[in-house]
PDB file of N, CA and C in Angstrom:
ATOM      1  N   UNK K  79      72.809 103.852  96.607  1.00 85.00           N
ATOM      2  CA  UNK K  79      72.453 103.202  97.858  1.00 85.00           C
ATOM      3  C   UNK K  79      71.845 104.197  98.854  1.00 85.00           C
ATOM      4  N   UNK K  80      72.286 105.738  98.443  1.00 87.00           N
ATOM      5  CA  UNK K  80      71.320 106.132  99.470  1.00 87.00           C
ATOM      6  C   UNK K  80      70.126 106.700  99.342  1.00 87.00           C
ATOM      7  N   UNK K  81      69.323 106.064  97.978  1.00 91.00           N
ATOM      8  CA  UNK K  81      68.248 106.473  98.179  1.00 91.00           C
ATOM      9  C   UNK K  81      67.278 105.706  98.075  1.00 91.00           C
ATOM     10  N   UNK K  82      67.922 104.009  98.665  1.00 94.00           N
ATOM     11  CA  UNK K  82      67.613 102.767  98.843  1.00 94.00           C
ATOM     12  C   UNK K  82      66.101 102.806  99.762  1.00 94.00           C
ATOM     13  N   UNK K  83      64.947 102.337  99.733  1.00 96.00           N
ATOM     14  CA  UNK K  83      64.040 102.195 100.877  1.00 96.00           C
ATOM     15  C   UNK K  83      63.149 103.774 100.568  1.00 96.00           C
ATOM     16  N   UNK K  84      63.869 104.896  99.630  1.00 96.00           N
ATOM     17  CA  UNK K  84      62.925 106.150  99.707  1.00 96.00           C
ATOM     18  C   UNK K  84      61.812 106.037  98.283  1.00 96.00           C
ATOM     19  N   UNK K  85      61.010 107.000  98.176  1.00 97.00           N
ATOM     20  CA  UNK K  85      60.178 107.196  96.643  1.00 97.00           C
ATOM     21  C   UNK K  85      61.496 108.224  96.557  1.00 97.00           C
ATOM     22  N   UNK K  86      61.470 108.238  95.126  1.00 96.00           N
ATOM     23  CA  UNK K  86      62.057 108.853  94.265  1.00 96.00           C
ATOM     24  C   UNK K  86      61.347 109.639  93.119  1.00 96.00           C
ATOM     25  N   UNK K  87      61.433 110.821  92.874  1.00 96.00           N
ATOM     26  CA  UNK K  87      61.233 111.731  91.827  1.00 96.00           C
ATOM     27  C   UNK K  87      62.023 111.612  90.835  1.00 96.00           C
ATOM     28  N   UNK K  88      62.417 112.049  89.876  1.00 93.00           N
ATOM     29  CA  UNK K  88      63.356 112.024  88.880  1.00 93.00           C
ATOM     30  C   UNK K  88      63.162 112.768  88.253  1.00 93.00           C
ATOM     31  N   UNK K  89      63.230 114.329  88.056  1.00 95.00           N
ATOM     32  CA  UNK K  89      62.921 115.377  87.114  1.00 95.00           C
ATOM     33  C   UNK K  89      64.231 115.766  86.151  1.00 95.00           C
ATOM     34  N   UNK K  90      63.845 115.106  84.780  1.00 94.00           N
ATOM     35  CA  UNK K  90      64.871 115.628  83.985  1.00 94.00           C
ATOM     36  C   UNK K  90      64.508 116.781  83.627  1.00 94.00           C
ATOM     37  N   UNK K  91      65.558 117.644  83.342  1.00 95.00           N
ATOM     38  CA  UNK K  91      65.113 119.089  83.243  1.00 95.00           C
ATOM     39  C   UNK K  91      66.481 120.183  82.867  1.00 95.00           C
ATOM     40  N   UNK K  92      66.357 121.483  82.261  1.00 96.00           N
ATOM     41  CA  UNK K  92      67.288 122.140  81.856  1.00 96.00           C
ATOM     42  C   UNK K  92      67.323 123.496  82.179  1.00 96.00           C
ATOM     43  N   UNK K  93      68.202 124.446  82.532  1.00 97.00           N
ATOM     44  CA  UNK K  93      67.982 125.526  82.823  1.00 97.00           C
ATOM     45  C   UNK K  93      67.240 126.492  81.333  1.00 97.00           C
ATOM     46  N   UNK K  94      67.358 126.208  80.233  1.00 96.00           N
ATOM     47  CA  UNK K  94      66.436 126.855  79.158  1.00 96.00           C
ATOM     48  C   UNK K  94      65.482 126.713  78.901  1.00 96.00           C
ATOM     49  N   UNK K  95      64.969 125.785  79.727  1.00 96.00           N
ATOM     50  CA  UNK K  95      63.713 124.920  79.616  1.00 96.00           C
ATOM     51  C   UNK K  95      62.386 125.351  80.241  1.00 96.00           C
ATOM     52  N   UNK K  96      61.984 126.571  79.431  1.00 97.00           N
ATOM     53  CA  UNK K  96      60.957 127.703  80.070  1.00 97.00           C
ATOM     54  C   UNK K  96      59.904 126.758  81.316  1.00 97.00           C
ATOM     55  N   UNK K  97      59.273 125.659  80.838  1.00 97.00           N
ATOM     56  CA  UNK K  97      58.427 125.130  81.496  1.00 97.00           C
ATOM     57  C   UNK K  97      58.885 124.131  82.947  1.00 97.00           C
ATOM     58  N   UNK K  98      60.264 123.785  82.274  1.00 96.00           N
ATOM     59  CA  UNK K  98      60.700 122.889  83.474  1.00 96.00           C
ATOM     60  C   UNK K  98      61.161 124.326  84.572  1.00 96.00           C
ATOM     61  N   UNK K  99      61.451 124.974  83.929  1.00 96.00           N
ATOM     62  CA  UNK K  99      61.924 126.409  85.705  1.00 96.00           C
ATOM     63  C   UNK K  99      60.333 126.457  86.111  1.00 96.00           C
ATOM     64  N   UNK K 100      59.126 126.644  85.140  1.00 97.00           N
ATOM     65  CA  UNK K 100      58.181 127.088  85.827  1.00 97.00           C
ATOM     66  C   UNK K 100      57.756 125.826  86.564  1.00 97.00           C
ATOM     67  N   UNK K 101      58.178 124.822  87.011  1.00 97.00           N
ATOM     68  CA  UNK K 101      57.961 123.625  88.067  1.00 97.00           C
ATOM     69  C   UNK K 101      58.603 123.767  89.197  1.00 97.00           C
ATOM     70  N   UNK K 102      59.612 125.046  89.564  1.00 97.00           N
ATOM     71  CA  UNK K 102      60.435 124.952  90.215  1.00 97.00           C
ATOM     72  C   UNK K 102      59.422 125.284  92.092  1.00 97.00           C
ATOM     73  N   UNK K 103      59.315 126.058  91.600  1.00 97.00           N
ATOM     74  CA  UNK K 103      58.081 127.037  93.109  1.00 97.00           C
ATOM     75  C   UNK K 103      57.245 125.373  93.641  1.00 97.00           C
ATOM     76  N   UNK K 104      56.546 124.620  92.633  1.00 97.00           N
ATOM     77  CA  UNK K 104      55.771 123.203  92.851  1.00 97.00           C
ATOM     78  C   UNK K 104      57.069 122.207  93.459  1.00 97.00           C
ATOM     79  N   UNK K 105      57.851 122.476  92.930  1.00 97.00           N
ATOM     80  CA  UNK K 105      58.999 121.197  93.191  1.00 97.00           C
ATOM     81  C   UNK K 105      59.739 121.898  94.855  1.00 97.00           C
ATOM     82  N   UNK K 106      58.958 123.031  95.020  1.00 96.00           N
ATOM     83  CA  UNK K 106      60.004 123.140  96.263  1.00 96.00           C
ATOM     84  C   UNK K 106      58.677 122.836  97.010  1.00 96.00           C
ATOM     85  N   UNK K 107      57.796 123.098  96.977  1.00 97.00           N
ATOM     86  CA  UNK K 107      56.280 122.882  97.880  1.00 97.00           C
ATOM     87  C   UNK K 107      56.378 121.297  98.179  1.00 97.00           C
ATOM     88  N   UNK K 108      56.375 120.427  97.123  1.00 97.00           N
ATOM     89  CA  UNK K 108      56.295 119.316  97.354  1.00 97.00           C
ATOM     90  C   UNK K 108      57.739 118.685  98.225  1.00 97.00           C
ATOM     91  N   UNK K 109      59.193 119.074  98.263  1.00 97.00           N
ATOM     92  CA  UNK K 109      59.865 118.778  99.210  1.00 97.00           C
ATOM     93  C   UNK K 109      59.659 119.479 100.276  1.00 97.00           C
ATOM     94  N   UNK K 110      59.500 120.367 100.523  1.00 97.00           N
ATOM     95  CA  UNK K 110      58.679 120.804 101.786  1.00 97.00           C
ATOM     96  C   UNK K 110      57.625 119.986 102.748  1.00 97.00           C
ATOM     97  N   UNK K 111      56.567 119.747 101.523  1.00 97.00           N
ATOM     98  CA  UNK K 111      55.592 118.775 102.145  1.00 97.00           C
ATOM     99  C   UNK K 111      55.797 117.363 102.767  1.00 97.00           C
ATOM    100  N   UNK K 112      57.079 116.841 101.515  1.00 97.00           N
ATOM    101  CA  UNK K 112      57.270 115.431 102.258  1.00 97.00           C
ATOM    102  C   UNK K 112      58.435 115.722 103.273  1.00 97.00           C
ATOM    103  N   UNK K 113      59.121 117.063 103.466  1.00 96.00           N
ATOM    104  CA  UNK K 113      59.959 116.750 104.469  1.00 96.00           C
ATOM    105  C   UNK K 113      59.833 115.844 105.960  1.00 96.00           C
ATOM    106  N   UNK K 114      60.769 115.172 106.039  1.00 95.00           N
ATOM    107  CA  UNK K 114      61.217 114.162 107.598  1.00 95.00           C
ATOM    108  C   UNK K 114      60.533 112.428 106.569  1.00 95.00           C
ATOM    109  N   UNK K 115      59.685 112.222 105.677  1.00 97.00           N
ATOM    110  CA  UNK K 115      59.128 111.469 105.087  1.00 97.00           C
ATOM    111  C   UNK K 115      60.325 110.303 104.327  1.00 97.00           C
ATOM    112  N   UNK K 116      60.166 109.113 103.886  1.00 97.00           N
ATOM    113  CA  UNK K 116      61.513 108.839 102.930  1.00 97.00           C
ATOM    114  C   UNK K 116      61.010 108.595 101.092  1.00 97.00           C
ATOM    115  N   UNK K 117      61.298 110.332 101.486  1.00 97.00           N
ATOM    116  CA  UNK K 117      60.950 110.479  99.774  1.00 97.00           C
ATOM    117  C   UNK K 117      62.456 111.646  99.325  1.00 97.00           C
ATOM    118  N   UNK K 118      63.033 111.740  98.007  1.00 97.00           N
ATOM    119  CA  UNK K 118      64.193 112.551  97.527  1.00 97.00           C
ATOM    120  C   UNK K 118      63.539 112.714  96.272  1.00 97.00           C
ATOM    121  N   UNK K 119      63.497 114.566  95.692  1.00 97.00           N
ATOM    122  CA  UNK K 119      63.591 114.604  94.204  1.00 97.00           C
ATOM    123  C   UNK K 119      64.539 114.386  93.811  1.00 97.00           C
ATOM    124  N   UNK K 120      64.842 114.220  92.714  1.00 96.00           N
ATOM    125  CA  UNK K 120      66.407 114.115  92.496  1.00 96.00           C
ATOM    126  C   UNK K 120      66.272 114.870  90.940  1.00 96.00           C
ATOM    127  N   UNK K 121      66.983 116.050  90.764  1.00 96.00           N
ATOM    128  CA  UNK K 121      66.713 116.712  89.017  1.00 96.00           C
ATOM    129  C   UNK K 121      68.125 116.444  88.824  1.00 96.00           C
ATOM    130  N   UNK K 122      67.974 115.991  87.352  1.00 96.00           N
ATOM    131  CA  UNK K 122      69.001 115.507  86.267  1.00 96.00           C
ATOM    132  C   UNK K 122      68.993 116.903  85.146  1.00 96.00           C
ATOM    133  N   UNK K 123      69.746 117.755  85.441  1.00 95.00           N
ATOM    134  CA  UNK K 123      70.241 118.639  84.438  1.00 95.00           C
ATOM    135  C   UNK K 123      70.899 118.128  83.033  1.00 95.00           C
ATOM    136  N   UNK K 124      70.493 118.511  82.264  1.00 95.00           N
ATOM    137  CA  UNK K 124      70.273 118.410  80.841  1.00 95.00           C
ATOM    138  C   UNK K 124      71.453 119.813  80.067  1.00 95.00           C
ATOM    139  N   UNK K 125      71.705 119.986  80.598  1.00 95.00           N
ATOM    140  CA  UNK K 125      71.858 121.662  80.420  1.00 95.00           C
ATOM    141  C   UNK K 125      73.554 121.155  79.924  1.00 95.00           C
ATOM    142  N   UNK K 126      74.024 121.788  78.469  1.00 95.00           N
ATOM    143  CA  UNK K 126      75.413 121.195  77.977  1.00 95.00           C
ATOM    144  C   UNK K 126      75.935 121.569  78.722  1.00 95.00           C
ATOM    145  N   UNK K 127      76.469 122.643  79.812  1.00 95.00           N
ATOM    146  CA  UNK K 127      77.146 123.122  80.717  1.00 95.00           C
ATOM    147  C   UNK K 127      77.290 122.764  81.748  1.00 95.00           C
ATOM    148  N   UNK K 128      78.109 122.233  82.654  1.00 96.00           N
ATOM    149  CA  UNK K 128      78.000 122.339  84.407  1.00 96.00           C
ATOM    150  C   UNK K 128      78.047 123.287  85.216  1.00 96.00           C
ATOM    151  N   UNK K 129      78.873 123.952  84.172  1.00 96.00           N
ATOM    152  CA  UNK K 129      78.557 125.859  85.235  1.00 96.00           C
ATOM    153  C   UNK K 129      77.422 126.089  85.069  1.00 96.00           C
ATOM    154  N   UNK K 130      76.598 126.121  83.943  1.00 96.00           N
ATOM    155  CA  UNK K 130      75.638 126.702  83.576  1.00 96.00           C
ATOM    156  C   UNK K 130      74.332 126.245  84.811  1.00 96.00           C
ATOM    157  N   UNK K 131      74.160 125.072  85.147  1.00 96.00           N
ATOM    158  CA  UNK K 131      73.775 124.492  86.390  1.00 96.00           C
ATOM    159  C   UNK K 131      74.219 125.052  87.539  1.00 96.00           C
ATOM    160  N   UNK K 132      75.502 125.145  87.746  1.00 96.00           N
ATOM    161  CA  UNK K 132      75.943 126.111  89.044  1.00 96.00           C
ATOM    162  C   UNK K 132      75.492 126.810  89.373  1.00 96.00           C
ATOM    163  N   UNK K 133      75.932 128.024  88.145  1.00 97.00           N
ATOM    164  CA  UNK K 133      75.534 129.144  87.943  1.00 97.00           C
ATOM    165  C   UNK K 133      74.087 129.482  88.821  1.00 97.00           C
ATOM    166  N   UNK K 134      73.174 128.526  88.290  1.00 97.00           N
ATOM    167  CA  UNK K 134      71.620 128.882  88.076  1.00 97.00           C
ATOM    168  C   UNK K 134      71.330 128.265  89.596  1.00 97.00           C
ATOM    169  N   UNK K 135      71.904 127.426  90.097  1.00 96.00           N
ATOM    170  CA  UNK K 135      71.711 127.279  91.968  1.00 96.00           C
ATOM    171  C   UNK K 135      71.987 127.961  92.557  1.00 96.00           C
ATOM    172  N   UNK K 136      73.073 128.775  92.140  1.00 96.00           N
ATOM    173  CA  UNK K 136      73.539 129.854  93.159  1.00 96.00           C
ATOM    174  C   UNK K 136      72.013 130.977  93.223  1.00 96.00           C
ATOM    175  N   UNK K 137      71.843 131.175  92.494  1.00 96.00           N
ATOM    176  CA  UNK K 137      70.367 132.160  92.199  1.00 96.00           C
ATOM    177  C   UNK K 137      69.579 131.908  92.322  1.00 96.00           C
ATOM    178  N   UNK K 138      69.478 130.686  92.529  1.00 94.00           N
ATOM    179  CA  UNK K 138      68.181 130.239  92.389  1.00 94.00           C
ATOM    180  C   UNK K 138      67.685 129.254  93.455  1.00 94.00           C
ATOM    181  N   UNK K 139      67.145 129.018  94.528  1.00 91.00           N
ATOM    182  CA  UNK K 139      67.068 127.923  95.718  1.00 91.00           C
ATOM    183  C   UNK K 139      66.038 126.963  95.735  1.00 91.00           C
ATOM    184  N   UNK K 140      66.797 126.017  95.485  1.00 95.00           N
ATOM    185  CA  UNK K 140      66.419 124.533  94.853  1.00 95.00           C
ATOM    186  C   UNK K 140      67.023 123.291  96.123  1.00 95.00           C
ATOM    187  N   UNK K 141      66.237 123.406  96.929  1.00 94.00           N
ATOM    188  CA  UNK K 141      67.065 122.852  98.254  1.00 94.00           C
ATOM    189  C   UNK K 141      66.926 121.067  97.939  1.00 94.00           C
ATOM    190  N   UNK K 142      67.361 120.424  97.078  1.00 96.00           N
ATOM    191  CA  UNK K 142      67.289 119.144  96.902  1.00 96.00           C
ATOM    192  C   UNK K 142      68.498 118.762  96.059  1.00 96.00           C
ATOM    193  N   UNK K 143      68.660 117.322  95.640  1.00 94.00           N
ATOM    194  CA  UNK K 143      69.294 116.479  95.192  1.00 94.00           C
ATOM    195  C   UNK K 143      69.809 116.956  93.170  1.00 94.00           C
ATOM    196  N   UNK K 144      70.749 117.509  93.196  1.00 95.00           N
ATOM    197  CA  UNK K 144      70.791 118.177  91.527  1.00 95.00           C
ATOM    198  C   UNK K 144      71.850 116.739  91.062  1.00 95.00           C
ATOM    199  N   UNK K 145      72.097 116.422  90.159  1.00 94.00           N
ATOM    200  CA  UNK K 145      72.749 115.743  89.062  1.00 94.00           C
ATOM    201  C   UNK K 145      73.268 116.375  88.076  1.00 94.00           C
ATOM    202  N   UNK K 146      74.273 116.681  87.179  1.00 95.00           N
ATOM    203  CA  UNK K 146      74.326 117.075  85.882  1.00 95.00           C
ATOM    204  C   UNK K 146      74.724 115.604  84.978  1.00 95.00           C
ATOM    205  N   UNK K 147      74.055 115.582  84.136  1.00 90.00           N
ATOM    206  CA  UNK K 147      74.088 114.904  82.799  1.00 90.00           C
ATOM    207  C   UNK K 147      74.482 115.425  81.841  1.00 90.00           C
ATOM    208  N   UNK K 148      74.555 116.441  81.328  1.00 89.00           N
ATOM    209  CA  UNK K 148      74.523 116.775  79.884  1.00 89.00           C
ATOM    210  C   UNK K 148      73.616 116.493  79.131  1.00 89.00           C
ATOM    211  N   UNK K 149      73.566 117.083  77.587  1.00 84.00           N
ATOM    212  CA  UNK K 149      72.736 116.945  76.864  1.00 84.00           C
ATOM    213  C   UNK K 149      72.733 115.153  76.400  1.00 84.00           C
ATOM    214  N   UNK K 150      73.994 114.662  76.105  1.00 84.00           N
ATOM    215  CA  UNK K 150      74.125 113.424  76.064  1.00 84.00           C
ATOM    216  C   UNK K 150      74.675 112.393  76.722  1.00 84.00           C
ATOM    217  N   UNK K 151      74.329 112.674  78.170  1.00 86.00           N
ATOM    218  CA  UNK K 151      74.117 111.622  79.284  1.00 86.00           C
ATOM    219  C   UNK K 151      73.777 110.342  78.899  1.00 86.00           C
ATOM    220  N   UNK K 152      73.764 109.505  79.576  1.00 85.00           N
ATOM    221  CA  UNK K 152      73.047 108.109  79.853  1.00 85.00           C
ATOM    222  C   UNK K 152      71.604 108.371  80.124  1.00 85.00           C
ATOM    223  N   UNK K 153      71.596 109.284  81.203  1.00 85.00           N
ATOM    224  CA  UNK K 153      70.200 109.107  81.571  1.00 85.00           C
ATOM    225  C   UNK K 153      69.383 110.545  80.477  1.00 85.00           C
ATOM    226  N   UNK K 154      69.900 111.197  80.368  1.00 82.00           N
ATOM    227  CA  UNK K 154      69.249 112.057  79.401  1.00 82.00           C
ATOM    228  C   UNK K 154      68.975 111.348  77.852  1.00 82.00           C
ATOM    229  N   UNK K 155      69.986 110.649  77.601  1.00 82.00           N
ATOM    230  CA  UNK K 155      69.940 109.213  76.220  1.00 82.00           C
ATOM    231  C   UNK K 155      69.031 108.484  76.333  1.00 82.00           C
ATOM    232  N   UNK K 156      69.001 108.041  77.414  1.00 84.00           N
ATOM    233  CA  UNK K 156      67.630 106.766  78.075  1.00 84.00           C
ATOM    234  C   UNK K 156      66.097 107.283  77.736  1.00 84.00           C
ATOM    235  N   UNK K 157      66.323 108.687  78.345  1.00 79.00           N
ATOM    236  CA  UNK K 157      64.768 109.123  78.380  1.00 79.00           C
ATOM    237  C   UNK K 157      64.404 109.963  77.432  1.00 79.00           C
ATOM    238  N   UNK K 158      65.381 110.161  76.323  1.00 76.00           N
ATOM    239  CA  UNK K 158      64.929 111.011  75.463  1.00 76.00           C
ATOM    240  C   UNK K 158      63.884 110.398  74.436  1.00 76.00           C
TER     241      UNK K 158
END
């Protein structure tokens, strides 16, 4: 419900996932750009770990909406 009325992104994605990190620098430009706008990325981690996701925010600044799924999520199942 609260991301009722916004666009939505949906980046599934994994921390091993050479190409999905190299989206990361684009994925912060573009929340930047739409900031005050009603738009949310929202990334669905893929990654078998939840630390392993932690881990990689703490280091890494990703100022948006994270999820963990797992490798065999619903939504990682859905879109595979």
């Amino acid at each position: 419900s609260d991301l009722k009325g916004k666009v939505v992104v949906l980046d599934i994605w994994a921390t091993w996932c050479g190409p999905c990190r190299a989206m990361i620098p684009h994925e912060r430009e573009l929340v930047k750009k739409m900031e005050g706008r009603p738009f949310v990325l929202v990334s669905v981690s893929a990654d078998e770990k939840k630390e392993t996701l932690t881990a990689f925010l703490e280091r890494e600044p990703m100022p948006w909406v994270h999820w963990w799924n797992g490798q065999d999520g619903p939504i990682t199942t859905t879109f595979r």
